[in-house]
Structure formats: C-alpha cells, structure tokens
Short mmCIF file of C-alpha atoms in Angstrom, two decimals:
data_model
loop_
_atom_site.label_atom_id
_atom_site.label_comp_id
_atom_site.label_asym_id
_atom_site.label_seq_id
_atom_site.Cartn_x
_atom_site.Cartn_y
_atom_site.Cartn_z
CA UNK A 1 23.70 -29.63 4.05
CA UNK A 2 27.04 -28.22 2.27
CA UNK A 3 29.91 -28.96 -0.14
CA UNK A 4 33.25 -27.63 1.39
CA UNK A 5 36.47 -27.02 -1.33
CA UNK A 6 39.48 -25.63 0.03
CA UNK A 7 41.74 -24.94 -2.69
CA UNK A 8 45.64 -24.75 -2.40
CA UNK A 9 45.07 -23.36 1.06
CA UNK A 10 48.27 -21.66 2.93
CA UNK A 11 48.75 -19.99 6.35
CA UNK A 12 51.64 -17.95 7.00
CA UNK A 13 51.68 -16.14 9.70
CA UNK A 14 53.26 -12.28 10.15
CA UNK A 15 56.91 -13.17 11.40
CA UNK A 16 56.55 -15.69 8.15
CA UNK A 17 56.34 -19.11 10.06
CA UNK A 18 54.07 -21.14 7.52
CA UNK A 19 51.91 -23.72 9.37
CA UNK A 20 49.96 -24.47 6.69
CA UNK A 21 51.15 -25.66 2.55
CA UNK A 22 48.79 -26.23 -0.26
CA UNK A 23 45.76 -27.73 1.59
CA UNK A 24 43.58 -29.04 -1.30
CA UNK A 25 40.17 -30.79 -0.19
CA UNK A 26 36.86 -31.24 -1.69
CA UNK A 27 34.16 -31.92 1.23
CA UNK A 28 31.22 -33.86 -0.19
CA UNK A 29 27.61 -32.58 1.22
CA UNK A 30 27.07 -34.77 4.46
CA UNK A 31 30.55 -36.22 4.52
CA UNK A 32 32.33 -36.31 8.09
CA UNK A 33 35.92 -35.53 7.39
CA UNK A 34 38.40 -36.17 10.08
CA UNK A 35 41.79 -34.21 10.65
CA UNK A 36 44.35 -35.96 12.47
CA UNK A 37 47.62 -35.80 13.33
CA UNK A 38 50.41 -34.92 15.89
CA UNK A 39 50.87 -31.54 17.99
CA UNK A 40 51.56 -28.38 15.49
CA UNK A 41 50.91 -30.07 12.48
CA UNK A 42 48.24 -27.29 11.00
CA UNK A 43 44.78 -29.33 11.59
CA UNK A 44 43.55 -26.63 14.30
CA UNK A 45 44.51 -23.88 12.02
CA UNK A 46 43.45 -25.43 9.29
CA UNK A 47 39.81 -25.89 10.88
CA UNK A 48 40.13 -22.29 12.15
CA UNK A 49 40.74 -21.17 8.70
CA UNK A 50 37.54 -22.86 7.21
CA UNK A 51 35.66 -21.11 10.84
CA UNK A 52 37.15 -17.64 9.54
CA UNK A 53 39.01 -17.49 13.13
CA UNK A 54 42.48 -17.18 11.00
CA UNK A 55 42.66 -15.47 7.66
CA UNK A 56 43.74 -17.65 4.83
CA UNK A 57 47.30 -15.89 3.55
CA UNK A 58 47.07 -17.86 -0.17
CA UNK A 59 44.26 -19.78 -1.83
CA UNK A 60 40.52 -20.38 -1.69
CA UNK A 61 37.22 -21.51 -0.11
CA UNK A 62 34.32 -21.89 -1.55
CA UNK A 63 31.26 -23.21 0.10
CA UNK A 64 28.21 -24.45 -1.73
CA UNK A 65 30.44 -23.55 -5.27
CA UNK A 66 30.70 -19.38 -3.55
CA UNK A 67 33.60 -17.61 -2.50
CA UNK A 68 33.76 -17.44 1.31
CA UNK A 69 37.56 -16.55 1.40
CA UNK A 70 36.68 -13.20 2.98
CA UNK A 71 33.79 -13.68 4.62
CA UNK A 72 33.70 -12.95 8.23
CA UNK A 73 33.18 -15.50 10.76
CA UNK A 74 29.88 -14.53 11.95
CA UNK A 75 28.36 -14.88 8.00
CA UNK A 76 29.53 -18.14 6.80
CA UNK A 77 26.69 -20.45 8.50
CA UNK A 78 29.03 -22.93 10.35
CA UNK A 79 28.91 -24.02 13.63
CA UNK A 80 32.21 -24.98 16.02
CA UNK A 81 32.54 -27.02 18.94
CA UNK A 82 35.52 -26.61 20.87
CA UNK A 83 37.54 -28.54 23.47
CA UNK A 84 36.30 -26.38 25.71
CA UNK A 85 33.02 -26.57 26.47
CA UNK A 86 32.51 -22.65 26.29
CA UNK A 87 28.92 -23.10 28.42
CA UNK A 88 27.28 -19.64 30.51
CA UNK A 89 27.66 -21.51 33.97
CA UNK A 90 24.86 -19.04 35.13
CA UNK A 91 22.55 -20.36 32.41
CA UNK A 92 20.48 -23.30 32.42
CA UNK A 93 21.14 -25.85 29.47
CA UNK A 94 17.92 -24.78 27.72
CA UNK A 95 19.18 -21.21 28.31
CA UNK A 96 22.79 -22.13 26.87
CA UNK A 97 21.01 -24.19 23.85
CA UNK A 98 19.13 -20.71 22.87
CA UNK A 99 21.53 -18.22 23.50
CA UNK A 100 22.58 -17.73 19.95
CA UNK A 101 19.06 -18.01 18.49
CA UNK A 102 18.25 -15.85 20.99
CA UNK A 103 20.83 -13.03 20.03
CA UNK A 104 19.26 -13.55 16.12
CA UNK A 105 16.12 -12.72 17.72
CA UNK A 106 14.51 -15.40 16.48
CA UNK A 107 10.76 -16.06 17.51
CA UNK A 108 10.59 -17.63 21.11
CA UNK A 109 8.26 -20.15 19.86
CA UNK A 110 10.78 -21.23 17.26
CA UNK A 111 13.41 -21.38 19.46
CA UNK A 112 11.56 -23.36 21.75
CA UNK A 113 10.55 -26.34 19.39
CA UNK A 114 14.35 -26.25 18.03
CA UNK A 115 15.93 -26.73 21.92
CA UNK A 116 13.28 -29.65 22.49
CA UNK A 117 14.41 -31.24 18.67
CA UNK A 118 18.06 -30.99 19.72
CA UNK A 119 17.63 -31.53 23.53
CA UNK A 120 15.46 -34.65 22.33
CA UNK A 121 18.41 -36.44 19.71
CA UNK A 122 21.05 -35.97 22.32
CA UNK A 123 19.14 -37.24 25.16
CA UNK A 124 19.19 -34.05 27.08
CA UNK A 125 15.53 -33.83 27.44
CA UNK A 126 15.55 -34.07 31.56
CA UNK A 127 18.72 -32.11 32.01
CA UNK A 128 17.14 -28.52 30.16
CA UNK A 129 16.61 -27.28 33.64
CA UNK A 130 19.92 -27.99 35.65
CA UNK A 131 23.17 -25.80 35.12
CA UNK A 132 26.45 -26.83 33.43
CA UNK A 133 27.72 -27.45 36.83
CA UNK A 134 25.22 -30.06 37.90
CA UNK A 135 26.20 -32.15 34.49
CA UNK A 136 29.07 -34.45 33.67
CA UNK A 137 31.78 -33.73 31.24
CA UNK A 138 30.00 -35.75 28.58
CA UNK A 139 26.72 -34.28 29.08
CA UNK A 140 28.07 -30.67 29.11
CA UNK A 141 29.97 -31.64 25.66
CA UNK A 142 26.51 -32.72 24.25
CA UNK A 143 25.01 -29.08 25.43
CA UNK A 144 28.19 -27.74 23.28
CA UNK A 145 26.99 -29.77 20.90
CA UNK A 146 23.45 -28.80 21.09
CA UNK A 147 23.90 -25.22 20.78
CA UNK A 148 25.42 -26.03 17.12
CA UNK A 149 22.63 -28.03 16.29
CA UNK A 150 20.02 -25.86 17.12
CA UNK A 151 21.12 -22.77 14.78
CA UNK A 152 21.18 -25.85 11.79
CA UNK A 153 24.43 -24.62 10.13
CA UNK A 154 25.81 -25.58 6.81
CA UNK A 155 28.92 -27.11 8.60
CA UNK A 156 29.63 -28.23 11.68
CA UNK A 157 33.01 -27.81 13.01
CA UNK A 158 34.74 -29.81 15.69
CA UNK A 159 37.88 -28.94 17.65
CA UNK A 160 39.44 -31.95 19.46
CA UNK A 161 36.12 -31.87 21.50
CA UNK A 162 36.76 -35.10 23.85
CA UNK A 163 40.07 -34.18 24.96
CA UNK A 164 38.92 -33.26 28.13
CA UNK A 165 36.53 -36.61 28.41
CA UNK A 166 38.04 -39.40 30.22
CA UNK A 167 38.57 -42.81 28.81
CA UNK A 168 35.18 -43.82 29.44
CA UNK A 169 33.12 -40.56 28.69
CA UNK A 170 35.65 -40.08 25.38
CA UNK A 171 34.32 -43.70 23.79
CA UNK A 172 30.56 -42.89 24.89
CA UNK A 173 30.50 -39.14 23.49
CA UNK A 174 32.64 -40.31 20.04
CA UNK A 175 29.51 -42.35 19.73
CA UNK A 176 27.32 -40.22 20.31
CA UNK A 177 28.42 -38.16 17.19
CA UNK A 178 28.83 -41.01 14.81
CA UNK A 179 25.02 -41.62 15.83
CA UNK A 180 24.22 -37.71 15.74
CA UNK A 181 25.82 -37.68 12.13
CA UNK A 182 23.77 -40.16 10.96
CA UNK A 183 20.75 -38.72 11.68
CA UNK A 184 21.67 -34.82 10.92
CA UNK A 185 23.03 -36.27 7.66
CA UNK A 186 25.62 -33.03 8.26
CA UNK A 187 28.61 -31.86 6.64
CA UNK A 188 31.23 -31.98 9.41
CA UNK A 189 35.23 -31.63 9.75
CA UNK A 190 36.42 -32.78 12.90
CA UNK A 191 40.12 -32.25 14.29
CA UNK A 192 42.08 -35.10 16.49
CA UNK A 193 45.05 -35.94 17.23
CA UNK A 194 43.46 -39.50 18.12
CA UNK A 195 43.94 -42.22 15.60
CA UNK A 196 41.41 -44.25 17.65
CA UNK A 197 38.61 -41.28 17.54
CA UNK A 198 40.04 -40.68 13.17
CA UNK A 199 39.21 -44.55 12.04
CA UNK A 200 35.97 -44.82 13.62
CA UNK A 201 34.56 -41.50 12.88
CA UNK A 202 35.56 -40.83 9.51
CA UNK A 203 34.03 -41.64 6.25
CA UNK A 204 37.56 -40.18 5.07
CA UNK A 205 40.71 -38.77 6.95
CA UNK A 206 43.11 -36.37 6.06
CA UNK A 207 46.52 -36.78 7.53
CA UNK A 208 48.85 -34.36 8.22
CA UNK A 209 52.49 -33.35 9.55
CA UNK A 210 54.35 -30.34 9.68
CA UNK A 211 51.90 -28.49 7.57
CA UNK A 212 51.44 -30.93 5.08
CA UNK A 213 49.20 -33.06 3.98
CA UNK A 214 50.54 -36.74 3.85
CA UNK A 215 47.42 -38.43 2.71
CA UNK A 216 43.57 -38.28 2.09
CA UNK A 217 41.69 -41.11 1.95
CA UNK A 218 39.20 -43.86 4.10
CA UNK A 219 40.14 -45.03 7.22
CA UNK A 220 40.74 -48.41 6.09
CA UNK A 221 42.81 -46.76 2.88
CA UNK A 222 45.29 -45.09 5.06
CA UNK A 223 45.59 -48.19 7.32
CA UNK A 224 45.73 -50.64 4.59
CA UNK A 225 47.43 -48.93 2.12
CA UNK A 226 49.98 -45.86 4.16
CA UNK A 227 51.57 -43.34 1.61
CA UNK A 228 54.76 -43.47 3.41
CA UNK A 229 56.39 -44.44 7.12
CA UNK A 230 54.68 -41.18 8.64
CA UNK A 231 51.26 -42.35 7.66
CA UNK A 232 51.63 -45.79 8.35
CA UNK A 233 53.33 -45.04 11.51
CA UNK A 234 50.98 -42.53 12.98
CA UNK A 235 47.65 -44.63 11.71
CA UNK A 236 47.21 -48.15 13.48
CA UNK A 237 47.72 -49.49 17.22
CA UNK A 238 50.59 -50.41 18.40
CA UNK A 239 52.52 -48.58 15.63
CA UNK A 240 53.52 -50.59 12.73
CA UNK A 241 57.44 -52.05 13.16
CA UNK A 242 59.88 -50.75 10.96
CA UNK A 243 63.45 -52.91 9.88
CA UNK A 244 66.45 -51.96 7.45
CA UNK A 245 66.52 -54.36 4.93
CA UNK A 246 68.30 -55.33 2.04
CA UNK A 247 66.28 -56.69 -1.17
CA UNK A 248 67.88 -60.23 -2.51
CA UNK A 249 67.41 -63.61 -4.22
CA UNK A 250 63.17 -63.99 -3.40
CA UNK A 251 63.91 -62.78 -0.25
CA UNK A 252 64.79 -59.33 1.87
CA UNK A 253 67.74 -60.00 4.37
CA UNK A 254 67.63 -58.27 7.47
CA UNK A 255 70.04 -57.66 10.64
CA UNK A 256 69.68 -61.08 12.74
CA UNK A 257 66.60 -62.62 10.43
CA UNK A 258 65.19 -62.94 6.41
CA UNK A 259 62.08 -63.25 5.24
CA UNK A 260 60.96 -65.30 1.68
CA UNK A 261 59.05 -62.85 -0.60
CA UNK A 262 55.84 -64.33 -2.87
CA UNK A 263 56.08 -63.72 -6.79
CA UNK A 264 54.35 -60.51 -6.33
CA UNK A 265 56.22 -59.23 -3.58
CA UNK A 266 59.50 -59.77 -6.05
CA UNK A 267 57.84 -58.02 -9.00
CA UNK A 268 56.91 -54.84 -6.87
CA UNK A 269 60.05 -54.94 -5.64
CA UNK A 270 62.17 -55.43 -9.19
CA UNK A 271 63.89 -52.15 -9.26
CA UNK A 272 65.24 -52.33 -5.57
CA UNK A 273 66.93 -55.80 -6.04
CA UNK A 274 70.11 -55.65 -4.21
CA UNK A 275 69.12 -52.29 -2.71
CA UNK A 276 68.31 -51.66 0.90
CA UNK A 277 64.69 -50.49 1.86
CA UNK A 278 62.59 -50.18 4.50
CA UNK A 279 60.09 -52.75 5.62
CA UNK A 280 57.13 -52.40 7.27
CA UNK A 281 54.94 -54.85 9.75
CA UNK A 282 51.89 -54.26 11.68
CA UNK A 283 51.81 -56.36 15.08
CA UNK A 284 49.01 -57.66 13.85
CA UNK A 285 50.15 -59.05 10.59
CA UNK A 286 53.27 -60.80 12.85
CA UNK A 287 52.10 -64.63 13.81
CA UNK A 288 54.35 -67.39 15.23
CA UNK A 289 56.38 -68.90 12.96
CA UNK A 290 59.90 -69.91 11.93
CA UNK A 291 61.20 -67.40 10.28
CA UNK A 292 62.52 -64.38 12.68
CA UNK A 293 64.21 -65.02 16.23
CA UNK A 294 63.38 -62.63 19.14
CA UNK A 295 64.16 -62.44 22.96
CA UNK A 296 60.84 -61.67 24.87
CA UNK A 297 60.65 -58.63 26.87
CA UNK A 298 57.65 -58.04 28.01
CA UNK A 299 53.94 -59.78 27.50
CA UNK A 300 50.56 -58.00 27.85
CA UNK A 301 47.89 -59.94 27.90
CA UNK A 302 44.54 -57.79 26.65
CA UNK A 303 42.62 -60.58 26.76
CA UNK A 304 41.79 -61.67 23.52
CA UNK A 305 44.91 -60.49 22.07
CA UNK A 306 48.65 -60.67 23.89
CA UNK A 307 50.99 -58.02 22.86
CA UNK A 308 54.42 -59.54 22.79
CA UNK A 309 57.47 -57.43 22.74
CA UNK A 310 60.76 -58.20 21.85
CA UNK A 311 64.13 -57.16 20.43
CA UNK A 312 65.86 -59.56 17.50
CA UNK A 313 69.55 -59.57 17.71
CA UNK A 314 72.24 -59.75 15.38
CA UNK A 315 76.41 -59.65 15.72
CA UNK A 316 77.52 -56.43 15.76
CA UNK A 317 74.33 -54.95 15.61
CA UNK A 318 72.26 -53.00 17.96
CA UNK A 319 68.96 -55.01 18.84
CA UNK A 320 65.86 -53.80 16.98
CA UNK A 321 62.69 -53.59 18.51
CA UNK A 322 59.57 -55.85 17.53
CA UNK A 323 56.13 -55.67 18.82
CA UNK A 324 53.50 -58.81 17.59
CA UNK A 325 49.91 -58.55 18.79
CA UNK A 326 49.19 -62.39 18.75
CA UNK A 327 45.59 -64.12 18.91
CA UNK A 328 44.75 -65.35 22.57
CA UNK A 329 46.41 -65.23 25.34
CA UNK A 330 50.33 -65.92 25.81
CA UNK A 331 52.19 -66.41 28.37
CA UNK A 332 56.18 -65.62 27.19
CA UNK A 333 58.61 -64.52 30.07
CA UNK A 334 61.34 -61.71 29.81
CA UNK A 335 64.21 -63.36 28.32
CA UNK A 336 62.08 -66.34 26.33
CA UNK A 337 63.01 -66.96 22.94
CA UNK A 338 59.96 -66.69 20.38
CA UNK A 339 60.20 -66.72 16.44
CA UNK A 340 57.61 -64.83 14.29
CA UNK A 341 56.58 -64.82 10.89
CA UNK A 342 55.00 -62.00 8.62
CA UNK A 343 51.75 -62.32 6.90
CA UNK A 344 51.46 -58.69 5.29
CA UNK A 345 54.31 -56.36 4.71
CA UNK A 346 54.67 -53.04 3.52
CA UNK A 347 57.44 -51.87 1.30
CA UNK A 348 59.01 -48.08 1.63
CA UNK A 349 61.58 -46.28 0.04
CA UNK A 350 64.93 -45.48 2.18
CA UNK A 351 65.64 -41.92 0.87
CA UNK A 352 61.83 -40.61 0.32
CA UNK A 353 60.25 -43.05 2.74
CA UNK A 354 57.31 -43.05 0.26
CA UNK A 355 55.71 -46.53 -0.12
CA UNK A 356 56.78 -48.95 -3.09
CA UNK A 357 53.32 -49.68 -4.58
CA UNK A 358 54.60 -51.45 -8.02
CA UNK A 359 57.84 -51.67 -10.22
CA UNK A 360 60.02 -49.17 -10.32
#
C-alpha cells in the first residue's frame, strides 16, 4: 500500500487557537495506526489534515517519500470513512459502492468486478440490491466501508466510524475491520476516542491530549509501560488508581496504608527517597492481601471478575478512592472491611507527572 510521515505537524487555526503541536509520525506500509484520546484533543484534525480537509499551518507530509503538503484532497489517493455513514438513500448499495468509480468514469465492467470483490470480503453480497434504509447500522457502515475499498486507495482513513453502532453492532463491526485489514494488508489511521476499540485494533497507538502527543507506541506498550498519569490513566479499564505517597526505608508510606518495595523498586526509586510521588495501580494488579485497609462500597460482579470499590481512610485525611478488579466472584457488602495488596506498581513524578523508569 503506502508509507505515511507527518513531520512536526501544527494546526493553528485563523483567530490563532492551536489544536495541533509538533505531530511527528512515521506510518509503516500496511500498518493500522490508531488515534485516541478524549474530546478536542486534535486526533480528528489531525486525520483531517493527512485527508487534506484542513490545511496544515507548519510542517510536512510526505506520502510514499513525496510531498503531499499541498495537495488537494481529491489527488492524494486516500480514502475516509466517517461517523456518518454519508450513503445516497436513493441508491442501492451496489449503486452507493460505484458512485465514485463511477464519477472517474471508469469502465462499467471494471467497476462491476470491483463492487462484487468488495461486496464479497464484507459479506454484502445479498444486500447489493436493497437501499441504505432496508440495512442495519452495521451493515450500512460496511457499505461506507465498501465504497473506500473499491477505489483501492493508498490510505484508508477512519473517523470514529462506530460511534453511532450500539454496543453490540460496535464489537461486531470493530471486527470486521481487524479481519478486513488483514486481508487488504492496508495502510490505515483510525481515530477513537475508545480505549477498548485503540488496544484491539492497533498494531500501534498514538495518544494524545490537548494537542499533544503523549505517547506512541503498541497497545500493550502504552498499557504496560504509560509515559505519564494521562496515558496511564486514559489507557486501561477501570482507570488505573492513583495515591500520594511518600518514598521511605524499602517502603512508600501512604495516607491510611504502606506498601514494602522489592530491591528494584528501591533502586528506581533512589533519587526520590524521602520525597513524595505519585503511585500508580491498575485494579487488576490489586489482589487480597494484608497490606492496605479499605471500607467496601460497592461490588460488581462481571462474572469472572468482581470489581470491588472502596475508599481507605486515614485521620485527618479525606478518604481516597480504590477500585480492585479481583478473580471470581465476591461477594463484599457496603461498609465490609477488605485489605488489598499490590502486585505491579507504577512510579510517577509529582511535579511533571512523567513516569520514573530508572534512577534519577
């Protein structure tokens, strides 16, 4: 397919909001990069920057190695699928598929054996005759889909395209394109704000906030290793819990609780030694144990997981939340007592909440 670089990439807009800062990416030919982040973070205009919907105000693209910074929309041989489905409700599916090709002029044979080889690998064979109407909202994202696929772009683009889907539809269709990139082998970027839809998609993710990039990397990078509380905040289910502590003697003391640190957790954390930090603890890293007293608040059982949340308390204090997703299924009451113990932890830096990764 296509190698995508966007080099120190900005957007600033005419009353000189910036919503995008230094956006540096290299897009490896049939890579599937994923976007993500909150509302207004500069993903969407981001993508729309790469589509040539927004002009870039500073920096570069370059696609294949050539200089597409100026290159109108219509010329740069990428293909976007919106949230929207965008479909000719007048038009059958096979009419919607071939519109574009259609408009090229292309030969009607042509476009006829490319609608069948799209219609085919999204299982739209049967539907070519019905209208949009007549389809569900999964099927009529596939047609949205299929009218990409048939003009075989360089890149495909997506825009948050299950956020109309329901639960259901959202997990079936997110499929659906992890299958459909296998098979196209095709360079895609694909915007979310949906952690869920960003780790199982991507073969890398790009986080962002406010404009910034906060971190590139796999899925399992950014939830294993989190460049700082944003990241590891925003990436993982329920959100990791964060506590004020204070680095001592092998250990980190905490309001209400401490927790023993290993020999390598004390080396990392040499040059904060008497020094308060913040630590971080997935609910799934948090297991019964001795160590840290909590009052129960409420338990969800999920079935083969319970999430159990709680508050720790401490004299003069205010209570600090804790959420552990335990193994199997547990039956606490609001106002039990339960003590937990941590099996991972994360380490971040008060003042520039960036993670501690080593001494110093």
């Amino acid at each position: 397919m296509a190698t995508l670089s966007l080099q120190h990439i900005d957007k600033i807009y005419d009353n000189n909001v910036q919503a995008v800062y230094d956006f540096n990416l290299d897009v490896k030919d049939g890579e599937l990069i994923v976007l993500v982040g909150p509302s207004g973070c500069g993903k969407s205009t981001t993508l729309r920057m790469v589509a040539g919907l927004e002009d870039i105000s500073n920096g570069k693209l370059l696609l294949d190695g050539r200089d597409i910074t100026q290159t109108p929309a219509k010329d740069r041989d990428m293909a976007m699928v919106f949230q929207s489905y965008a479909l000719y409700g007048h038009m059958t599916i096979y009419e919607n598929m071939a519109f574009s090709l259609t408009l090229r002029k292309e030969n009607p044979n042509v476009i006829h054996k490319k609608v069948l080889a799209a219609a085919e690998v999204l299982g739209l064979t049967s539907q070519l005759n019905k209208k949009p109407a007549q389809l569900s909202g999964g099927q009529r994202q596939r047609v949205a889909m299929g009218r990409s696929i048939v003009r075989n772009p360089k890149v495909f683009l997506f825009d948050e395209p299950l956020s109309n889907l329901d639960a259901k539809l959202r997990g079936a269709t997110r499929r659906e394109i992890l299958l459909l990139h296998k098979r196209l082998q095709a360079t895609m970027l694909y915007v979310t704000h949906d952690q869920t839809e960003a780790l199982t998609l991507a073969d890398r993710i790009v986080c962002m906030s406010m404009g910034h990039v906060q971190q590139v990397g796999t899925p399992l990078e950014l939830y294993d290793s989190p460049n700082n509380i944003f990241v590891a905040s925003f990436i993982g289910l329920p959100p990791m819990n964060f506590f004020d502590v204070k680095v001592g003697e092998g250990k980190l003391e905490g309001k209400g609780f401490s927790v023993k640190l290993d020999a390598e957790e004390q080396k990392r954390l040499a040059a904060y030694k008497g020094k308060e930090i913040t630590l971080g603890v997935r609910p799934e890293d948090i297991v019964e144990g001795p160590d840290i007293p909590a009052l129960v608040t409420t338990n969800e059982n999920l079935g083969m997981n319970t999430l159990v949340h709680g508050n720790i308390t401490a004299p003069d204090a205010p209570a600090q939340k804790i959420v552990a997703k335990l193994k199997g299924w547990a039956n606490y009451k609001n106002g039990d007592t339960v003590k937990f113990s941590f099996q991972r932890k994360h380490f971040f830096d008060k003042e520039t909440t960036n993670a501690i990764r080593g001494e110093g």
